Short mmCIF file of C-alpha atoms and ligand atoms in Angstrom, two decimals:
data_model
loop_
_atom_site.label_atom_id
_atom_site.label_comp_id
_atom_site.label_asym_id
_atom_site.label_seq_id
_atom_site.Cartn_x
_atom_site.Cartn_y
_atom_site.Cartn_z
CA UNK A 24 0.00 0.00 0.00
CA UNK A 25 1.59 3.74 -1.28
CA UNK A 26 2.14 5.87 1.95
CA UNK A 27 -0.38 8.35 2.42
CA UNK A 28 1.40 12.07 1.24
CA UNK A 29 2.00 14.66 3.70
CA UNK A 30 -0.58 17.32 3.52
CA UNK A 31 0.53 20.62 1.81
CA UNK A 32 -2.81 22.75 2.60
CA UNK A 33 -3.99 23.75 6.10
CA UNK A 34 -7.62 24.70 6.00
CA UNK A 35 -8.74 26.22 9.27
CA UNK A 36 -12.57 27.17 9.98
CA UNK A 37 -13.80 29.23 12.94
CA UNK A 38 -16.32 26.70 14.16
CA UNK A 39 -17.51 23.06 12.90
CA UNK A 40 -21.11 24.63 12.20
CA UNK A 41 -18.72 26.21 8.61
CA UNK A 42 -17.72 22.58 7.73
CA UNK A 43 -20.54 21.69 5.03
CA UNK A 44 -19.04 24.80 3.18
CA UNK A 45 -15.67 23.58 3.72
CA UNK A 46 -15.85 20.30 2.50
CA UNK A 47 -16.31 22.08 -1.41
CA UNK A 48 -12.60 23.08 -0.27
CA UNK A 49 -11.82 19.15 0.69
CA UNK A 50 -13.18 17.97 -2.25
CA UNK A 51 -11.69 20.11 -5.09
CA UNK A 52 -8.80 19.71 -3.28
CA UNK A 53 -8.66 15.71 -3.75
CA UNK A 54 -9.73 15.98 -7.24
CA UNK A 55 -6.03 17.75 -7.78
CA UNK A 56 -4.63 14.81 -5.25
CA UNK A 57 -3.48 17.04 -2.86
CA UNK A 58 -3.50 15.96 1.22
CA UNK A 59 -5.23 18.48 3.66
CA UNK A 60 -5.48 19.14 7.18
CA UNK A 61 -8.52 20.49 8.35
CA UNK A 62 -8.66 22.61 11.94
CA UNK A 63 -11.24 23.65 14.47
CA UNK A 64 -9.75 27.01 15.51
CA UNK A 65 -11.17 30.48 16.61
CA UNK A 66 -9.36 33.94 16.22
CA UNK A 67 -11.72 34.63 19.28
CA UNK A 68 -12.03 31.34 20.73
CA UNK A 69 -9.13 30.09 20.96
CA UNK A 70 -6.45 32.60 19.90
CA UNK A 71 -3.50 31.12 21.19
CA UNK A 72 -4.30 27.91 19.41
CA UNK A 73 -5.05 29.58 16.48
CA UNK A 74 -1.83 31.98 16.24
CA UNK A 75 0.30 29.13 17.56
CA UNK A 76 -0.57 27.00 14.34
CA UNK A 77 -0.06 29.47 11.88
CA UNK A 78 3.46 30.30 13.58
CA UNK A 79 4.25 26.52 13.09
CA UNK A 80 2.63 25.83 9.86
CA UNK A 81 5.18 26.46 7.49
CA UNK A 82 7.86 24.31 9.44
CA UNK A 83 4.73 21.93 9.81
CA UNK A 84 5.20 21.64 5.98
CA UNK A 85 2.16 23.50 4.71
CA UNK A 86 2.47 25.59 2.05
CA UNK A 87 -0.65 27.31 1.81
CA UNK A 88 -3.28 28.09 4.39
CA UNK A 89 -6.80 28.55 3.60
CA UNK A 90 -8.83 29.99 6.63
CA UNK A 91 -12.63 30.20 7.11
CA UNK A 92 -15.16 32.06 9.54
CA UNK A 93 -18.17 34.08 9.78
CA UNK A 94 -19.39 37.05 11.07
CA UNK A 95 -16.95 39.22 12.57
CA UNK A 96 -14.26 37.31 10.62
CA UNK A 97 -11.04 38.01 12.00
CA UNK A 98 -9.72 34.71 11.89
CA UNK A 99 -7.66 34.76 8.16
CA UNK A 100 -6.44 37.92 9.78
CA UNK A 101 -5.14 36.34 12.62
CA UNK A 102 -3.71 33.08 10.75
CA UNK A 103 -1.88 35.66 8.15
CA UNK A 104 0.05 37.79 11.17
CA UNK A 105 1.83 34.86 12.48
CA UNK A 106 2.70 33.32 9.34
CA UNK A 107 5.12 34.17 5.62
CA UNK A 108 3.01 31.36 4.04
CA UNK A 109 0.11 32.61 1.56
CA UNK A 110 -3.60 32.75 3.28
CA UNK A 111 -6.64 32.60 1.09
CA UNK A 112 -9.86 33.30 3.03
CA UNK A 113 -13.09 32.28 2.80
CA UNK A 114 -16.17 34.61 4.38
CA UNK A 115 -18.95 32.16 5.66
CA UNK A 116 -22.39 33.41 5.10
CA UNK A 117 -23.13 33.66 9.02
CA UNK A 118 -26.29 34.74 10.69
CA UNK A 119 -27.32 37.73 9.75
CA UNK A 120 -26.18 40.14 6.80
CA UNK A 121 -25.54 37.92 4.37
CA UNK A 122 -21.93 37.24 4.52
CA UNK A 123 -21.14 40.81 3.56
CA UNK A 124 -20.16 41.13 7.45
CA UNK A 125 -17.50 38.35 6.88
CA UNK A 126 -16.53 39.38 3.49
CA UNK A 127 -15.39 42.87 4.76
CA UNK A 128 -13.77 41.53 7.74
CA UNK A 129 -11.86 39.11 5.79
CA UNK A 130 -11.09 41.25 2.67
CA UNK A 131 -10.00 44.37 4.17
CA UNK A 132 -6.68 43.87 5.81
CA UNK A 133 -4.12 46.42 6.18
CA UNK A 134 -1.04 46.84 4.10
CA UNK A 135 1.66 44.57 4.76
CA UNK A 136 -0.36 41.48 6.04
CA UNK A 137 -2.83 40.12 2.98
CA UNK A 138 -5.20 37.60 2.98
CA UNK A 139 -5.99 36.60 -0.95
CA UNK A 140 -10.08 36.67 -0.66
CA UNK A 141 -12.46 34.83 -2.49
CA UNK A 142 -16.14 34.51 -2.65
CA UNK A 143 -18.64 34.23 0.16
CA UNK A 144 -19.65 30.80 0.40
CA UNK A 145 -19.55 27.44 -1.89
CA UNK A 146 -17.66 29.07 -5.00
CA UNK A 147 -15.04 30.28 -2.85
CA UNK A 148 -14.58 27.35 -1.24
CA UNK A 149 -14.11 25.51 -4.49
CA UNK A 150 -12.23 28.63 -5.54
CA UNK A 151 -10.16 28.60 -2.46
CA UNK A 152 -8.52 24.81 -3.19
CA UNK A 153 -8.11 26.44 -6.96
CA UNK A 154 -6.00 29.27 -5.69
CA UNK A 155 -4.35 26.99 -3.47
CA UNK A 156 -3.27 24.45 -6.19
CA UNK A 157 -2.20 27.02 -8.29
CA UNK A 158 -0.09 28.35 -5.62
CA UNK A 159 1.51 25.08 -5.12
CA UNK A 160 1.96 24.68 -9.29
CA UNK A 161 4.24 27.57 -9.71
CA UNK A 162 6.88 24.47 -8.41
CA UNK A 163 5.07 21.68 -8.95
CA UNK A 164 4.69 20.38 -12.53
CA UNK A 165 2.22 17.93 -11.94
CA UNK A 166 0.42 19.84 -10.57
CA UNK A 167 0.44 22.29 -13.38
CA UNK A 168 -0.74 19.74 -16.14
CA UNK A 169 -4.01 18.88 -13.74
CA UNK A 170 -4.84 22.80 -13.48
CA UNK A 171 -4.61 22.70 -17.41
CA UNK A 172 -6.50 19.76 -17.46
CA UNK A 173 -9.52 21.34 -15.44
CA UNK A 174 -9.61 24.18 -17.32
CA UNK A 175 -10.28 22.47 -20.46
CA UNK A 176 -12.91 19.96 -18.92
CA UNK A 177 -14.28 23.20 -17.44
CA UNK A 178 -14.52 24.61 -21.05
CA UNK A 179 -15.37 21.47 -22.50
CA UNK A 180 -18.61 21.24 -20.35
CA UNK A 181 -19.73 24.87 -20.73
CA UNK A 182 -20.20 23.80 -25.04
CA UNK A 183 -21.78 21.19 -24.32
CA UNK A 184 -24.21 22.79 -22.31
CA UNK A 185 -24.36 25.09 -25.24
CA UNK A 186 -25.17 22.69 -27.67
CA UNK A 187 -27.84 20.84 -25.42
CA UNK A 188 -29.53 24.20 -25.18
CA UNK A 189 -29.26 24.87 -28.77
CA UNK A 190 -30.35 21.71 -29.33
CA UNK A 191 -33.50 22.42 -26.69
CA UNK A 192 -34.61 26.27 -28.25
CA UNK A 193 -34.41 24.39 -31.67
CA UNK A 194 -36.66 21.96 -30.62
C1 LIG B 225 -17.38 32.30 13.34
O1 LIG B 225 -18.64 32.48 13.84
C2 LIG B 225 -17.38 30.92 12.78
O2 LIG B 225 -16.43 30.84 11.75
C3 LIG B 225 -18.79 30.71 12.29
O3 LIG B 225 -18.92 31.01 10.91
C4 LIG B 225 -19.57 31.73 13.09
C5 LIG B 225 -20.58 31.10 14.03
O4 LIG B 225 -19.94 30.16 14.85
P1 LIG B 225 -20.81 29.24 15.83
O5 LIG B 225 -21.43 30.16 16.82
O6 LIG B 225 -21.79 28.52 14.95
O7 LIG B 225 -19.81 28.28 16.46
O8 LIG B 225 -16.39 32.47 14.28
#
């Protein structure tokens, strides 16, 4: 049996109730083959736990840290001040406001410290492992030939939808 590969992504969410948006992140990440660790850990929470990762996540092998949370998202903020490694973040619709509270806390960090953003929700979760994997390509060439190989499945599928619907007002 191969040894299982060390994981290369650390994906941290603020609380377990974010999980069925992080498992989009999970799951496009596998589809690329690439190990993650996923994290219970709260910028308000549990700081220390939280800070203490990040500090120790590059030496910990990671090479990319996505982060996740809701609300008063401070979290990806927190993960990105105690770490050099690159920190995509993902706002979590949460309860009220529509995410646009955690979008805004993620997204607007102060100079020096960034947190690469994506969309509220499911697409930037899948967007997140994306990002993440194209990171990692920029030295990995395997990885590389996958990303091209999504892309073209990606536009593959958008004419055939095309065609089915031309196929459908034709009808
Ligand atoms: C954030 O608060 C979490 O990331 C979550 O999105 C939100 C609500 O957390 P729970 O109260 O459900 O644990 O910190």
């Amino acid at each position: 049996m191969a040894a299982k590969k060390k994981p290369t992504v650390a994906i941290v969410m603020g609380s377990k109730t974010d999980w069925p948006v992080l498992e989009f992140t999970v799951k496009t990440l596998k589809e690329f083959d690439v190990e993650s660790t996923v994290k219970v850990m709260s910028a308000h929470r549990t700081p220390h736990e939280a800070s203490e990762f990040a500090e120790n996540a590059s030496k910990n092998g990671y090479k990319v840290i996505i982060g996740a949370a809701g609300g008063a998202a401070h979290l990806c903020g927190v993960l990105a001040g105690h770490t050099t490694l690159p920190v995509v973040g993902i706002p979590v619709k949460g309860w009220a406001l529509d995410g646009m509270d955690s979008l805004l806390s993620t997204v607007q960090m102060p100079k020096g410290v960034p947190v690469a953003t994506v969309a509220i929700g499911k697409a930037g979760a899948i967007n997140a492992a994306i990002l993440a994997v194209q990171i990692m390509a920029l030295s990995d060439v395997t990885l590389k030939r996958k990303l091209v190989a999504y892309k073209k499945k990606m536009a593959k599928d958008v004419l055939k939808a095309d065609a089915e619907l031309q196929k459908e007002l034709e009808a």
